[in-house]
Amino acid sequence: MELEVSGYPSTPNGLKPEVWKLAKIANRIFEEKDTVTKQLKPLAYIESIEQLEQSLKICETALQAAQDPDISIHSSNPNQTVYEPFGNAMERANINRTAIQTAQRLAQRRSFIYNWVLQKHHELKFSGIANDVFSRIRKQVDSSIGKIVPDAVKRLVAIHENLRSDNAEDWSNAVHSCRRILQDLADAIFPPQKDDRIAIVDNKKLKIKLGQENYINRLIAFVEEKNTSERFNQIVGTHLHFLGDRLDAIFQASQKGSHATIVSNEEADRYVVYTYMIVGDILSLIQ
């Protein structure tokens, strides 16, 4: 946007690679035939929007002057005087082509900026909606989980502090805290059991362990007991399996000395959001 206003800087050797890249993004590239090789070569027009506007005004003024009734008089023969309109037809045609080209480029600039602003408007509008939705879920979870898992409130505070850090190890710690919250929640609402459960999957009997380390299985068992909607159970169960497997993998990697298990702050954000959503679904089943 700054270059659109100020113009794209050039050197005697042309545009620098980074400026050329921005010109391509801004759709300022056009092709012109080389007078020597006769091959088409890509070029970029680098004028600022203000320069384009001024050029268009100059062209319009020149065209208006070309239509002026003023005439020029010349004669090589004293006995013969020739009257012709100011400027010749070729000059007027060149000015007209330049005016049309400049007007097109100016329209492209306006369209480019309009579309960019429109895109940013939708992005901000969508992000605002997403933030509002997550804020409601977060408020619900923060206000109710403390009654069931008192230590969870402290862990949630630590999670948000770690997410603000620029250190990848802190991001991993935030994810580890998510795992611990799910474990504590499972212990509170569905304590470990010695006896396995039997589930029928594709006409086959499967043993479902409900021990201390099987916190995901215990959370799923709780959901299945409290909710009669098969679709709800399926969705929550699928999300729990996915999140639990990922959190366990990150935890196990950290136990082996691999601290950089979370590669970006955005990745950590996703696991925290997933945890909030799942905990919110589970808490909704607790009367």
Short mmCIF file of C-alpha atoms in Angstrom, two decimals:
data_model
loop_
_atom_site.label_atom_id
_atom_site.label_comp_id
_atom_site.label_asym_id
_atom_site.label_seq_id
_atom_site.Cartn_x
_atom_site.Cartn_y
_atom_site.Cartn_z
CA MET A 1 0.00 0.00 0.00
CA GLU A 2 2.89 2.39 0.73
CA LEU A 3 4.35 1.77 -2.73
CA GLU A 4 0.98 2.30 -4.35
CA VAL A 5 0.97 5.78 -2.82
CA SER A 6 4.65 6.66 -3.25
CA GLY A 7 5.51 4.71 -6.40
CA TYR A 8 7.70 1.66 -6.91
CA PRO A 9 11.42 2.56 -6.63
CA SER A 10 13.65 1.53 -9.50
CA THR A 11 17.39 1.45 -10.19
CA PRO A 12 19.38 1.92 -13.43
CA ASN A 13 19.28 -1.89 -13.70
CA GLY A 14 15.53 -2.11 -13.16
CA LEU A 15 13.48 -3.14 -10.15
CA LYS A 16 15.03 -4.97 -7.23
CA PRO A 17 13.71 -8.54 -6.76
CA GLU A 18 11.68 -7.65 -3.66
CA VAL A 19 10.09 -4.65 -5.42
CA TRP A 20 9.36 -6.73 -8.54
CA LYS A 21 7.65 -9.32 -6.34
CA LEU A 22 5.40 -6.66 -4.83
CA ALA A 23 4.63 -5.27 -8.28
CA LYS A 24 3.49 -8.74 -9.37
CA ILE A 25 1.29 -9.06 -6.30
CA ALA A 26 -0.23 -5.67 -7.13
CA ASN A 27 -0.89 -6.80 -10.73
CA ARG A 28 1.32 -4.08 -12.24
CA ILE A 29 3.07 -6.38 -14.73
CA PHE A 30 2.50 -6.13 -18.48
CA GLU A 31 4.25 -7.48 -21.57
CA GLU A 32 5.94 -5.52 -24.35
CA LYS A 33 7.72 -6.71 -27.49
CA ASP A 34 11.47 -6.15 -27.50
CA THR A 35 12.43 -4.04 -30.52
CA VAL A 36 15.65 -6.06 -30.97
CA THR A 37 14.73 -9.67 -30.17
CA LYS A 38 11.05 -9.30 -31.10
CA GLN A 39 10.27 -11.36 -27.99
CA LEU A 40 7.71 -10.40 -25.38
CA LYS A 41 9.30 -9.32 -22.13
CA PRO A 42 7.60 -8.58 -18.80
CA LEU A 43 7.66 -5.01 -17.54
CA ALA A 44 6.09 -3.13 -14.66
CA TYR A 45 4.64 0.33 -14.51
CA ILE A 46 5.92 1.98 -11.36
CA GLU A 47 4.04 5.28 -11.15
CA SER A 48 2.20 6.09 -7.94
CA ILE A 49 -1.56 6.54 -7.99
CA GLU A 50 -1.10 10.30 -7.76
CA GLN A 51 1.31 10.26 -10.71
CA LEU A 52 -1.20 8.28 -12.77
CA GLU A 53 -3.91 10.79 -11.90
CA GLN A 54 -1.67 13.71 -12.91
CA SER A 55 -0.71 11.99 -16.17
CA LEU A 56 -4.37 11.45 -17.00
CA LYS A 57 -5.13 15.15 -16.37
CA ILE A 58 -2.24 16.17 -18.62
CA CYS A 59 -3.53 13.90 -21.39
CA GLU A 60 -7.04 15.27 -21.03
CA THR A 61 -5.73 18.84 -21.17
CA ALA A 62 -3.67 18.03 -24.28
CA LEU A 63 -6.65 16.43 -25.99
CA GLN A 64 -8.80 19.43 -25.16
CA ALA A 65 -6.14 21.72 -26.62
CA ALA A 66 -6.02 19.61 -29.77
CA GLN A 67 -9.73 20.29 -30.28
CA ASP A 68 -9.31 24.02 -29.72
CA PRO A 69 -10.39 26.16 -32.67
CA ASP A 70 -7.03 27.98 -32.61
CA ILE A 71 -5.09 27.37 -35.83
CA SER A 72 -1.51 27.65 -36.93
CA ILE A 73 -0.48 29.34 -40.19
CA HIS A 74 2.48 28.41 -42.30
CA SER A 75 3.44 28.61 -45.93
CA SER A 76 6.55 27.99 -47.99
CA ASN A 77 5.04 29.96 -50.83
CA PRO A 78 4.26 33.65 -50.24
CA ASN A 79 1.35 33.31 -52.59
CA GLN A 80 -0.10 30.26 -50.82
CA THR A 81 -1.17 30.14 -47.17
CA VAL A 82 -2.05 26.83 -45.46
CA TYR A 83 -4.37 26.68 -42.44
CA GLU A 84 -4.44 23.52 -40.25
CA PRO A 85 -5.71 22.66 -36.76
CA PHE A 86 -3.29 22.86 -33.86
CA GLY A 87 -1.34 19.55 -33.65
CA ASN A 88 -1.46 16.80 -36.19
CA ALA A 89 -3.54 13.62 -36.23
CA MET A 90 -0.66 11.37 -35.15
CA GLU A 91 0.02 13.44 -32.05
CA ARG A 92 -3.64 13.37 -31.08
CA ALA A 93 -3.75 9.59 -31.56
CA ASN A 94 -0.68 9.11 -29.34
CA ILE A 95 -2.14 11.30 -26.63
CA ASN A 96 -5.44 9.42 -26.84
CA ARG A 97 -3.70 6.02 -26.50
CA THR A 98 -1.71 7.28 -23.52
CA ALA A 99 -4.89 8.62 -21.91
CA ILE A 100 -6.72 5.31 -22.37
CA GLN A 101 -3.78 3.30 -21.00
CA THR A 102 -3.39 5.62 -18.01
CA ALA A 103 -7.11 5.49 -17.26
CA GLN A 104 -7.04 1.68 -17.38
CA ARG A 105 -4.07 1.51 -15.03
CA LEU A 106 -5.69 3.97 -12.66
CA ALA A 107 -8.86 1.87 -12.65
CA GLN A 108 -6.75 -1.22 -11.90
CA ARG A 109 -5.19 0.54 -8.92
CA ARG A 110 -8.57 1.54 -7.54
CA SER A 111 -9.91 -1.98 -8.04
CA PHE A 112 -6.83 -3.49 -6.41
CA ILE A 113 -7.16 -1.29 -3.31
CA TYR A 114 -10.92 -1.84 -3.11
CA ASN A 115 -10.57 -5.63 -3.26
CA TRP A 116 -7.74 -5.56 -0.70
CA VAL A 117 -9.79 -3.47 1.74
CA LEU A 118 -12.84 -5.69 1.16
CA GLN A 119 -10.79 -8.83 1.87
CA LYS A 120 -9.37 -7.33 5.07
CA HIS A 121 -12.87 -6.28 6.11
CA HIS A 122 -14.15 -9.85 5.79
CA GLU A 123 -11.07 -11.26 7.54
CA LEU A 124 -11.51 -8.93 10.50
CA LYS A 125 -15.24 -9.54 10.59
CA PHE A 126 -14.74 -13.32 10.60
CA SER A 127 -11.97 -13.18 13.20
CA GLY A 128 -14.22 -11.05 15.37
CA ILE A 129 -16.97 -13.66 15.17
CA ALA A 130 -14.50 -16.45 16.00
CA ASN A 131 -13.15 -14.46 18.94
CA ASP A 132 -16.67 -13.83 20.23
CA VAL A 133 -17.54 -17.53 20.02
CA PHE A 134 -14.35 -18.60 21.78
CA SER A 135 -14.80 -15.89 24.40
CA ARG A 136 -18.22 -17.29 25.27
CA ILE A 137 -16.85 -20.84 25.52
CA ARG A 138 -13.87 -19.69 27.56
CA LYS A 139 -16.10 -17.72 29.95
CA GLN A 140 -18.35 -20.74 30.42
CA VAL A 141 -15.45 -23.11 31.09
CA ASP A 142 -13.55 -20.73 33.37
CA SER A 143 -16.62 -20.09 35.51
CA SER A 144 -17.64 -23.73 35.97
CA ILE A 145 -14.57 -25.96 35.87
CA GLY A 146 -13.26 -24.62 39.19
CA LYS A 147 -16.19 -26.24 40.99
CA ILE A 148 -15.18 -29.66 39.72
CA VAL A 149 -11.40 -29.31 39.35
CA PRO A 150 -10.17 -26.53 41.67
CA ASP A 151 -6.58 -26.64 40.39
CA ALA A 152 -7.76 -26.18 36.81
CA VAL A 153 -8.21 -22.43 37.31
CA LYS A 154 -4.51 -22.01 38.14
CA ARG A 155 -3.57 -24.17 35.18
CA LEU A 156 -5.71 -22.09 32.82
CA VAL A 157 -4.00 -18.91 34.02
CA ALA A 158 -0.60 -20.54 33.42
CA ILE A 159 -1.72 -21.63 29.93
CA HIS A 160 -2.56 -18.08 28.90
CA GLU A 161 0.72 -16.76 30.30
CA ASN A 162 2.70 -19.39 28.39
CA LEU A 163 0.88 -18.61 25.16
CA ARG A 164 2.02 -14.98 25.38
CA SER A 165 5.66 -16.09 25.47
CA ASP A 166 8.02 -16.14 22.49
CA ASN A 167 9.66 -19.31 23.81
CA ALA A 168 8.69 -22.61 22.13
CA GLU A 169 9.22 -24.46 25.40
CA ASP A 170 6.56 -22.30 27.06
CA TRP A 171 4.15 -23.19 24.25
CA SER A 172 4.81 -26.88 24.95
CA ASN A 173 4.18 -26.27 28.64
CA ALA A 174 0.81 -24.73 27.76
CA VAL A 175 -0.09 -27.90 25.85
CA HIS A 176 1.11 -30.09 28.74
CA SER A 177 -1.22 -28.14 31.03
CA CYS A 178 -4.12 -28.91 28.67
CA ARG A 179 -3.32 -32.59 29.03
CA ARG A 180 -3.23 -32.27 32.81
CA ILE A 181 -6.60 -30.48 32.87
CA LEU A 182 -8.20 -33.33 30.91
CA GLN A 183 -6.61 -35.87 33.26
CA ASP A 184 -7.85 -34.03 36.35
CA LEU A 185 -11.31 -33.68 34.84
CA ALA A 186 -11.42 -37.40 34.08
CA ASP A 187 -10.34 -38.21 37.65
CA ALA A 188 -13.09 -35.98 39.05
CA ILE A 189 -16.04 -37.14 36.94
CA PHE A 190 -15.04 -40.73 36.11
CA PRO A 191 -12.39 -42.10 38.51
CA PRO A 192 -10.09 -44.94 37.35
CA GLN A 193 -11.61 -48.40 37.34
CA LYS A 194 -9.95 -51.80 37.45
CA ASP A 195 -12.50 -53.53 35.28
CA ASP A 196 -12.39 -53.05 31.54
CA ARG A 197 -15.46 -52.34 29.46
CA ILE A 198 -16.49 -54.28 26.42
CA ALA A 199 -17.46 -52.37 23.30
CA ILE A 200 -18.82 -53.81 20.07
CA VAL A 201 -17.16 -52.27 17.00
CA ASP A 202 -17.87 -53.79 13.56
CA ASN A 203 -19.33 -56.88 15.25
CA LYS A 204 -16.11 -57.36 17.19
CA LYS A 205 -15.63 -57.19 20.95
CA LEU A 206 -13.04 -54.68 22.10
CA LYS A 207 -11.75 -54.17 25.62
CA ILE A 208 -11.83 -50.54 26.75
CA LYS A 209 -9.35 -49.93 29.54
CA LEU A 210 -10.40 -47.42 32.19
CA GLY A 211 -7.24 -47.28 34.31
CA GLN A 212 -5.34 -44.28 35.61
CA GLU A 213 -3.56 -43.55 32.33
CA ASN A 214 -6.66 -44.11 30.19
CA TYR A 215 -8.12 -40.68 30.89
CA ILE A 216 -9.47 -40.24 27.34
CA ASN A 217 -11.36 -43.55 27.55
CA ARG A 218 -12.81 -42.48 30.89
CA LEU A 219 -13.96 -39.13 29.54
CA ILE A 220 -15.62 -40.85 26.57
CA ALA A 221 -17.28 -43.35 28.93
CA PHE A 222 -18.65 -40.45 30.98
CA VAL A 223 -20.04 -38.74 27.87
CA GLU A 224 -21.71 -41.96 26.70
CA GLU A 225 -23.33 -42.44 30.11
CA LYS A 226 -24.62 -38.88 30.40
CA ASN A 227 -25.78 -38.22 26.86
CA THR A 228 -28.24 -40.23 24.75
CA SER A 229 -27.38 -38.58 21.43
CA GLU A 230 -25.29 -41.00 19.40
CA ARG A 231 -24.17 -38.18 17.10
CA PHE A 232 -23.03 -36.02 20.03
CA ASN A 233 -21.12 -38.95 21.53
CA GLN A 234 -19.50 -39.71 18.21
CA ILE A 235 -18.35 -36.13 17.63
CA VAL A 236 -17.02 -35.60 21.16
CA GLY A 237 -15.44 -39.06 21.17
CA THR A 238 -13.67 -38.44 17.87
CA HIS A 239 -12.34 -35.07 19.03
CA LEU A 240 -11.24 -36.53 22.35
CA HIS A 241 -9.34 -39.36 20.66
CA PHE A 242 -7.60 -36.95 18.29
CA LEU A 243 -6.70 -34.42 20.97
CA GLY A 244 -5.70 -37.08 23.50
CA ASP A 245 -3.40 -38.85 21.04
CA ARG A 246 -1.71 -35.58 20.10
CA LEU A 247 -1.32 -34.38 23.70
CA ASP A 248 0.10 -37.74 24.76
CA ALA A 249 2.57 -37.71 21.85
CA ILE A 250 3.77 -34.23 22.79
CA PHE A 251 4.08 -35.23 26.44
CA GLN A 252 6.04 -38.38 25.62
CA ALA A 253 8.37 -36.46 23.34
CA SER A 254 9.08 -33.97 26.11
CA GLN A 255 9.87 -36.83 28.49
CA LYS A 256 12.56 -37.97 26.07
CA GLY A 257 14.21 -34.56 26.16
CA SER A 258 12.62 -33.07 23.05
CA HIS A 259 11.46 -29.64 24.20
CA ALA A 260 10.79 -28.08 20.81
CA THR A 261 7.74 -30.27 20.20
CA ILE A 262 5.48 -27.30 19.40
CA VAL A 263 6.81 -25.54 16.33
CA SER A 264 4.65 -22.42 16.47
CA ASN A 265 2.51 -20.35 18.77
CA GLU A 266 -0.44 -20.94 16.40
CA GLU A 267 -0.15 -24.71 16.92
CA ALA A 268 -0.29 -24.30 20.67
CA ASP A 269 -3.28 -21.97 20.30
CA ARG A 270 -5.17 -24.68 18.40
CA TYR A 271 -4.68 -27.29 21.14
CA VAL A 272 -5.80 -24.83 23.79
CA VAL A 273 -8.93 -23.97 21.77
CA TYR A 274 -9.66 -27.68 21.21
CA THR A 275 -9.28 -28.32 24.93
CA TYR A 276 -11.67 -25.52 25.85
CA MET A 277 -14.28 -26.76 23.37
CA ILE A 278 -14.12 -30.35 24.57
CA VAL A 279 -14.15 -29.39 28.24
CA GLY A 280 -17.12 -27.12 27.52
CA ASP A 281 -19.01 -30.02 25.88
CA ILE A 282 -18.29 -32.31 28.83
CA LEU A 283 -19.23 -29.71 31.43
CA SER A 284 -22.55 -29.17 29.65
CA LEU A 285 -23.47 -32.76 30.62
CA ILE A 286 -22.84 -32.18 34.32
CA GLN A 287 -25.98 -31.08 36.15
#
